[in-house]
PDB file of C-alpha atoms in Angstrom:
ATOM      1  CA  SER A1187     -63.168   8.001 -34.833  1.00 84.00           C
ATOM      2  CA  VAL A1188     -63.921   4.604 -33.346  1.00 86.00           C
ATOM      3  CA  GLN A1189     -67.237   4.565 -35.205  1.00 89.00           C
ATOM      4  CA  GLU A1190     -65.498   5.203 -38.538  1.00 93.00           C
ATOM      5  CA  ALA A1191     -62.994   2.420 -37.896  1.00 94.00           C
ATOM      6  CA  LEU A1192     -65.760  -0.035 -37.015  1.00 94.00           C
ATOM      7  CA  GLU A1193     -67.845   0.959 -40.046  1.00 97.00           C
ATOM      8  CA  ARG A1194     -64.845   0.522 -42.353  1.00 96.00           C
ATOM      9  CA  VAL A1195     -64.025  -2.946 -40.991  1.00 97.00           C
ATOM     10  CA  LEU A1196     -67.639  -4.144 -40.884  1.00 97.00           C
ATOM     11  CA  SER A1197     -68.202  -2.872 -44.432  1.00 98.00           C
ATOM     12  CA  THR A1198     -65.246  -4.975 -45.569  1.00 96.00           C
ATOM     13  CA  ILE A1199     -66.614  -8.072 -43.838  1.00 96.00           C
ATOM     14  CA  ALA A1200     -70.157  -7.503 -45.146  1.00 97.00           C
ATOM     15  CA  ASP A1201     -68.999  -6.505 -48.630  1.00 97.00           C
ATOM     16  CA  GLU A1202     -71.484  -3.616 -48.482  1.00 98.00           C
ATOM     17  CA  PRO A1203     -71.564  -0.195 -46.795  1.00 98.00           C
ATOM     18  CA  ILE A1204     -72.331  -0.419 -43.072  1.00 98.00           C
ATOM     19  CA  ILE A1205     -73.663   2.414 -40.924  1.00 97.00           C
ATOM     20  CA  LEU A1206     -73.168   1.853 -37.207  1.00 95.00           C
ATOM     21  CA  HIS A1207     -75.816   3.190 -34.813  1.00 94.00           C
ATOM     22  CA  GLY A1208     -74.628   3.842 -31.263  1.00 86.00           C
ATOM     23  CA  ALA A1209     -77.054   3.408 -28.377  1.00 83.00           C
ATOM     24  CA  GLY A1210     -75.899   6.688 -26.855  1.00 78.00           C
ATOM     25  CA  ARG A1211     -73.255   9.336 -27.189  1.00 72.00           C
ATOM     26  CA  THR A1212     -70.068  10.276 -25.409  1.00 70.00           C
ATOM     27  CA  ASP A1213     -68.578  13.689 -24.866  1.00 70.00           C
ATOM     28  CA  ALA A1214     -64.938  14.521 -25.477  1.00 71.00           C
ATOM     29  CA  GLY A1215     -62.669  12.883 -22.928  1.00 70.00           C
ATOM     30  CA  VAL A1216     -65.271  10.323 -21.843  1.00 73.00           C
ATOM     31  CA  HIS A1217     -64.619   6.605 -22.367  1.00 73.00           C
ATOM     32  CA  ALA A1218     -67.057   4.394 -24.231  1.00 72.00           C
ATOM     33  CA  THR A1219     -66.348   1.104 -22.478  1.00 78.00           C
ATOM     34  CA  ASN A1220     -69.259  -1.308 -23.005  1.00 80.00           C
ATOM     35  CA  MET A1221     -70.903   1.038 -25.513  1.00 83.00           C
ATOM     36  CA  VAL A1222     -73.680  -0.780 -27.383  1.00 88.00           C
ATOM     37  CA  ALA A1223     -74.236  -0.309 -31.114  1.00 92.00           C
ATOM     38  CA  HIS A1224     -76.040  -2.064 -33.946  1.00 94.00           C
ATOM     39  CA  PHE A1225     -76.011  -2.214 -37.730  1.00 96.00           C
ATOM     40  CA  ASP A1226     -78.219  -3.684 -40.444  1.00 97.00           C
ATOM     41  CA  THR A1227     -76.883  -5.807 -43.291  1.00 97.00           C
ATOM     42  CA  HIS A1228     -77.936  -8.352 -45.881  1.00 97.00           C
ATOM     43  CA  ALA A1229     -74.723 -10.308 -45.275  1.00 97.00           C
ATOM     44  CA  ILE A1230     -75.135 -13.620 -43.518  1.00 96.00           C
ATOM     45  CA  ARG A1231     -72.192 -14.498 -41.290  1.00 95.00           C
ATOM     46  CA  PRO A1232     -71.945 -16.476 -38.051  1.00 96.00           C
ATOM     47  CA  GLU A1233     -71.643 -14.229 -34.983  1.00 94.00           C
ATOM     48  CA  ARG A1234     -68.130 -15.522 -34.404  1.00 97.00           C
ATOM     49  CA  GLY A1235     -67.221 -14.594 -37.986  1.00 95.00           C
ATOM     50  CA  TRP A1236     -68.221 -10.959 -37.424  1.00 96.00           C
ATOM     51  CA  MET A1237     -66.321 -10.809 -34.143  1.00 94.00           C
ATOM     52  CA  MET A1238     -63.150 -12.552 -35.315  1.00 96.00           C
ATOM     53  CA  GLY A1239     -63.132 -10.670 -38.619  1.00 95.00           C
ATOM     54  CA  ALA A1240     -63.530  -7.299 -36.927  1.00 95.00           C
ATOM     55  CA  ASN A1241     -60.978  -8.020 -34.204  1.00 94.00           C
ATOM     56  CA  SER A1242     -58.392  -9.136 -36.755  1.00 96.00           C
ATOM     57  CA  GLN A1243     -58.714  -5.902 -38.771  1.00 94.00           C
ATOM     58  CA  LEU A1244     -59.110  -3.271 -36.044  1.00 92.00           C
ATOM     59  CA  PRO A1245     -56.051  -1.425 -34.722  1.00 87.00           C
ATOM     60  CA  LYS A1246     -54.786  -2.528 -31.316  1.00 82.00           C
TER      61      LYS A1246
END
C-alpha cells in the first residue's frame, strides 16, 4: 500500500520505525490526492531533508 511504502522510506530516513497516521481513509478505487498524514519521530532532520529523502526513495 502507499502507507506501507511511505512508512518503509520514512523509517529508513529516521533510522527508527515510523508509523504513519492518515487524516482520513479512502475506499477502494478512490484517489488520495492531497491526503494529509503525520508521524512522530525522535529524528531531527530539516523539512527539505525529509521531503528530498522520501522522494528519492519512493517508486515513481
